C-alpha positions as MATLAB code, in Angstrom:
seq = 'SPLWYTRMKSIAQNKFYVCLFFSFLAVFTFYYIIKKDNNPIFEFKDLTYNILVPSTITQIKSINRDHLKKAPKWMDDLNVYEKSYFQYGLPRYVLNKIDLYVGDELIIPDILAYLLTKLKEVSGGPTGGIKYLEIGVSVGKCLYQMQNILGQSSSVIAFELEKINPAYETTLTDKTVIDTWQDPKDGLVRNDGRISKYRVIGSNANVYYLESDEFSSIGWDHLKKTIGPVNFIYSDALHSESALQYEWQQIKSRSMIDFSSNWVMAWDDLQSDELRRAAEAIVEDCSRITKTYSVYLSAGGWLGENEYNHVIGIMSNLPLSQIFKDFQRG';
ca = [
      70.654  -48.645   42.793;
      73.554  -47.184   44.752;
      72.929  -46.598   48.482;
      73.445  -42.837   48.154;
      70.758  -42.666   45.442;
      68.262  -44.603   47.556;
      68.827  -42.299   50.532;
      68.490  -39.120   48.436;
      65.287  -40.472   46.878;
      63.868  -41.211   50.350;
      64.738  -37.716   51.605;
      63.190  -36.110   48.527;
      59.989  -38.101   48.969;
      59.792  -37.166   52.667;
      60.302  -33.467   51.853;
      57.605  -33.663   49.205;
      55.092  -35.072   51.683;
      56.116  -32.584   54.348;
      55.656  -29.693   51.903;
      52.352  -31.152   50.771;
      51.158  -31.401   54.386;
      52.047  -27.793   55.197;
      50.476  -26.586   51.948;
      47.204  -28.266   52.871;
      47.492  -26.842   56.388;
      48.002  -23.311   55.037;
      45.028  -23.592   52.666;
      42.799  -24.958   55.440;
      43.878  -22.220   57.863;
      43.198  -19.447   55.346;
      39.820  -20.979   54.477;
      38.895  -21.149   58.178;
      39.917  -17.549   58.765;
      37.881  -16.066   55.937;
      34.858  -18.264   56.704;
      34.848  -17.523   60.411;
      31.717  -15.676   61.538;
      31.970  -11.879   61.648;
      35.325  -11.806   59.925;
      35.823   -8.443   58.188;
      37.287   -9.861   54.997;
      33.837  -10.676   53.581;
      32.496   -7.147   53.582;
      35.774   -5.677   52.413;
      36.032   -8.012   49.424;
      32.598   -7.080   48.047;
      33.711   -3.419   47.803;
      30.733   -2.134   49.790;
      33.079   -0.406   52.206;
      36.445    1.308   52.082;
      37.220   -0.144   55.519;
      37.336   -3.546   57.165;
      34.057   -4.503   58.830;
      32.662   -5.474   61.266;
      34.088   -2.451   63.057;
      33.434   -1.101   66.519;
      32.104    2.420   66.931;
      35.470    3.370   68.465;
      37.254    2.177   65.326;
      34.795    4.127   63.173;
      35.473    7.253   65.222;
      39.221    6.852   64.706;
      38.754    6.391   60.950;
      36.554    9.499   60.733;
      39.092   11.591   62.643;
      41.837   10.445   60.276;
      39.710   11.450   57.276;
      38.994   14.872   58.798;
      42.743   15.513   59.081;
      42.874   15.300   55.275;
      39.745   17.408   54.702;
      39.789   20.747   52.854;
      39.139   24.099   54.537;
      35.371   24.054   54.416;
      34.607   27.713   53.751;
      37.734   29.674   52.887;
      35.992   31.685   50.155;
      33.535   34.110   51.730;
      32.164   34.967   48.284;
      30.767   31.433   48.106;
      29.186   31.930   51.520;
      27.703   35.346   50.757;
      26.273   34.388   47.355;
      24.547   31.244   48.605;
      20.802   31.055   49.266;
      20.955   30.492   53.037;
      24.703   30.566   53.729;
      24.788   26.752   53.682;
      22.809   26.733   56.921;
      25.826   28.124   58.781;
      25.405   31.142   61.108;
      28.286   33.541   60.679;
      29.437   33.005   64.252;
      30.372   29.358   63.545;
      32.461   30.050   60.448;
      35.635   30.112   62.521;
      34.736   26.752   64.073;
      34.028   24.521   61.088;
      37.691   23.548   60.594;
      38.503   23.026   64.273;
      39.236   19.592   65.721;
      35.898   18.008   66.635;
      37.203   16.347   69.790;
      37.532   12.803   71.086;
      33.916   12.171   72.019;
      31.521   10.456   69.624;
      29.723   12.750   67.204;
      26.773   12.174   64.880;
      28.885   11.269   61.800;
      30.462    8.493   63.895;
      27.009    7.105   64.724;
      25.871    7.297   61.095;
      29.017    5.633   59.775;
      28.738    2.882   62.388;
      25.150    2.214   61.323;
      26.283    2.070   57.688;
      28.510   -0.884   58.560;
      25.683   -2.571   60.449;
      23.480   -2.600   57.341;
      25.396   -5.536   55.888;
      26.836   -7.019   59.049;
      23.353   -8.010   60.247;
      21.621  -10.669   58.141;
      19.163   -9.305   55.603;
      21.488   -6.590   54.327;
      21.596   -5.284   50.753;
      23.036   -7.774   48.271;
      24.926   -5.038   46.398;
      26.396   -1.758   47.528;
      24.726    0.669   49.927;
      22.861    3.823   48.899;
      23.154    6.593   51.509;
      20.998    9.724   51.063;
      21.691   12.907   53.027;
      19.059   15.663   52.889;
      20.633   19.013   53.730;
      24.404   18.563   53.442;
      25.531   22.154   54.178;
      29.244   22.447   53.326;
      29.596   18.670   52.977;
      31.516   17.821   56.145;
      29.286   14.938   57.254;
      28.840   13.677   53.699;
      32.631   13.685   53.294;
      33.014   11.243   56.184;
      30.326    8.900   54.838;
      31.860    8.817   51.353;
      35.208    7.759   52.786;
      33.622    4.902   54.735;
      31.811    3.510   51.688;
      33.541    1.696   48.829;
      33.240    1.680   45.064;
      30.095   -0.441   44.841;
      28.223    2.000   47.125;
      26.705    5.426   46.477;
      26.412    8.640   48.461;
      23.542   10.917   47.439;
      23.204   14.567   48.432;
      19.889   16.468   48.320;
      20.765   20.116   48.871;
      19.316   23.529   48.076;
      22.723   25.181   47.707;
      25.174   24.690   44.886;
      27.875   22.197   45.754;
      30.465   23.750   48.054;
      33.634   24.189   45.920;
      35.796   23.076   48.851;
      33.874   19.816   49.181;
      33.963   19.345   45.407;
      37.768   19.153   45.542;
      37.395   15.722   47.187;
      35.607   14.422   44.081;
      36.500   13.728   40.465;
      34.948   12.713   37.112;
      32.036   15.177   37.240;
      29.153   14.522   34.827;
      25.833   16.399   34.848;
      23.307   13.611   34.270;
      19.955   15.387   34.775;
      18.491   18.911   34.761;
      14.949   20.267   35.130;
      12.769   23.295   35.858;
       9.940   23.474   38.393;
       7.482   26.346   37.773;
       5.894   26.004   41.233;
       5.477   29.317   43.067;
       7.089   29.831   46.449;
      10.248   27.821   45.865;
      13.617   29.331   46.748;
      14.970   27.989   43.462;
      13.051   26.663   40.475;
      15.866   24.845   38.723;
      17.429   21.525   39.562;
      20.279   19.249   38.513;
      22.000   16.017   39.404;
      25.764   15.692   38.964;
      27.612   12.407   39.280;
      31.154   12.124   40.692;
      33.642    9.563   41.992;
      35.295    9.976   45.389;
      39.040   10.495   45.258;
      40.381    7.632   47.343;
      37.437    5.362   48.181;
      36.110    5.497   44.589;
      32.496    5.502   45.829;
      29.835    7.085   43.627;
      28.488   10.515   44.571;
      25.252   11.925   43.169;
      24.775   15.577   44.048;
      21.176   16.761   43.611;
      20.681   20.542   43.729;
      17.017   21.339   44.283;
      14.551   22.968   46.630;
      13.442   20.314   49.106;
       9.829   21.424   48.590;
       9.977   20.741   44.859;
       7.995   17.562   44.169;
       9.609   17.497   40.721;
      13.020   17.355   42.405;
      11.872   14.299   44.359;
      10.588   12.742   41.127;
      14.028   13.123   39.543;
      15.669   11.688   42.657;
      13.487    8.583   42.414;
      13.985    8.272   38.642;
      17.773    8.639   38.740;
      18.676    6.989   42.054;
      15.766    4.759   43.016;
      15.203    3.366   46.529;
      17.985    3.838   49.101;
      19.055    1.967   52.246;
      19.887    4.896   54.529;
      18.409    8.410   54.808;
      19.802   11.137   57.055;
      17.607   14.231   57.312;
      19.394   17.434   58.315;
      17.705   20.149   56.226;
      14.931   22.456   57.442;
      14.216   21.708   61.095;
      10.467   22.179   61.352;
       7.552   19.845   61.929;
       6.042   20.612   58.529;
       9.372   20.010   56.738;
       9.837   16.597   58.372;
       6.260   15.625   57.518;
       6.700   16.786   53.917;
       9.950   14.825   53.554;
       8.307   11.681   54.849;
       5.362   12.005   52.462;
       7.755   12.337   49.508;
       9.790    9.372   50.709;
       6.778    7.150   51.435;
       4.781    7.998   48.320;
       7.780    7.199   46.075;
       8.913    4.113   48.034;
      12.317    5.756   48.469;
      13.381    3.366   51.261;
      14.201   -0.194   50.267;
      12.230   -2.077   52.914;
      13.180   -5.417   51.337;
      16.580   -5.274   53.075;
      18.083   -3.580   56.129;
      17.363    0.151   56.263;
      17.873    3.223   58.454;
      16.377    6.717   58.618;
      17.719    9.362   60.998;
      16.987   12.991   61.882;
      19.276   15.556   63.466;
      18.331   18.363   65.877;
      15.364   16.764   67.618;
      15.920   18.876   70.723;
      12.423   20.406   70.643;
       9.154   18.700   71.574;
       7.734   19.809   68.207;
      10.374   17.955   66.206;
      10.206   14.889   68.425;
       6.449   14.726   67.878;
       7.014   14.901   64.126;
       9.621   12.125   64.218;
       7.472    9.923   66.463;
       4.482   10.326   64.131;
       6.688    9.194   61.236;
       7.923    6.179   63.218;
       4.325    5.247   63.992;
       3.345    5.597   60.327;
       6.362    3.571   59.189;
       5.515    0.797   61.657;
       2.294    0.276   59.725;
       4.405   -0.546   56.663;
       7.139   -2.677   58.183;
       8.704   -3.695   61.484;
      10.299   -0.563   62.926;
      12.554    0.110   65.922;
      13.452    3.616   67.098;
      15.801    5.319   69.521;
      16.981    8.792   70.574;
      20.688    9.445   71.097;
      22.597   12.495   72.299;
      25.895   13.376   70.616;
      27.877   16.260   69.183;
      26.995   17.526   65.715;
      29.589   17.744   62.959;
      31.239   20.652   64.810;
      31.862   18.259   67.695;
      33.070   19.788   70.940;
      32.794   23.252   69.398;
      29.008   23.360   69.888;
      26.223   21.919   72.043;
      25.138   18.280   71.878;
      22.371   17.364   69.450;
      19.550   14.860   69.816;
      19.406   12.453   66.903;
      16.392   10.262   66.248;
      16.810    6.963   64.408;
      14.322    4.438   63.056;
      15.280    1.161   61.418;
      14.500   -2.526   61.083;
      17.798   -3.144   62.918;
      17.660   -3.827   66.701;
      18.725   -0.315   67.681;
      18.435   -0.757   71.461;
      20.816   -3.694   71.246;
      23.224   -1.924   68.903;
      23.369    1.161   71.145;
      22.810   -0.519   74.515;
      25.843    1.185   76.068;
      25.283    4.544   74.415;
      23.971    7.688   76.121;
      20.333    8.395   75.303;
      18.925   11.849   74.759;
];
């Protein structure tokens, strides 16, 4: 063969091996990155979340603030407010505060969203998506932040006396009423109930909105039948000792918490000794069922800096003292 042909062949072979080497190097590097412990790509790829996790609580706070910038005006229509059963749990004097900036300090939705990411980050998490249940959602401001953290394989469930706030409903699509019922029990604020299913515009998470009196056992039956056990419960409805005890009995008797994987239950507004006693009795009862850790934290509510700090109580199988070791306790 001519000399020029031999040289060109040698160069071509060398380039081939060089390219092959760098190709293997690139594949190995990518494999190492995605397999590295605590790398966020794992959780993101399984569509549990709409964010990259693991995340720090500071990152969660930033994400929540960004979502709130895109939120609707929560109660622009006073007719909705006036015609509701209990004005969505909002005193009239806070109506002009619900759309204000919540501030730069951590608030309860930041804590809840952070714990949502911990459910799968810590070993023993749910194998599929997460089911988050909020009891007492008011206008939907906290729920809105949770639904934007979770991804399309996860579900957000609302248990609320009031009809869905039309402003909150604008963040959802694909509404389908999937269940209705009547409860003839005396003493209920409302005797009807329904569950509507939606998809979140953006994150594509599932939303199930259950309208029912919290003290309707039939409503709880339909919740169990339609949704089944959940991984996370946030209680923010009627703040009384009897209400918290009743909730827990409904939850426990229907096995509404999936104790086979990581789980969390939290209560807002535990400022009073009465409510703390109720929460502590529930923690004690739960510890007879499964290993249970608990903690109190102090943080702003969903109005943030525009109101007083709340005390939130949390119980879980997660090591809460370790997770919140640097956080202010109530």
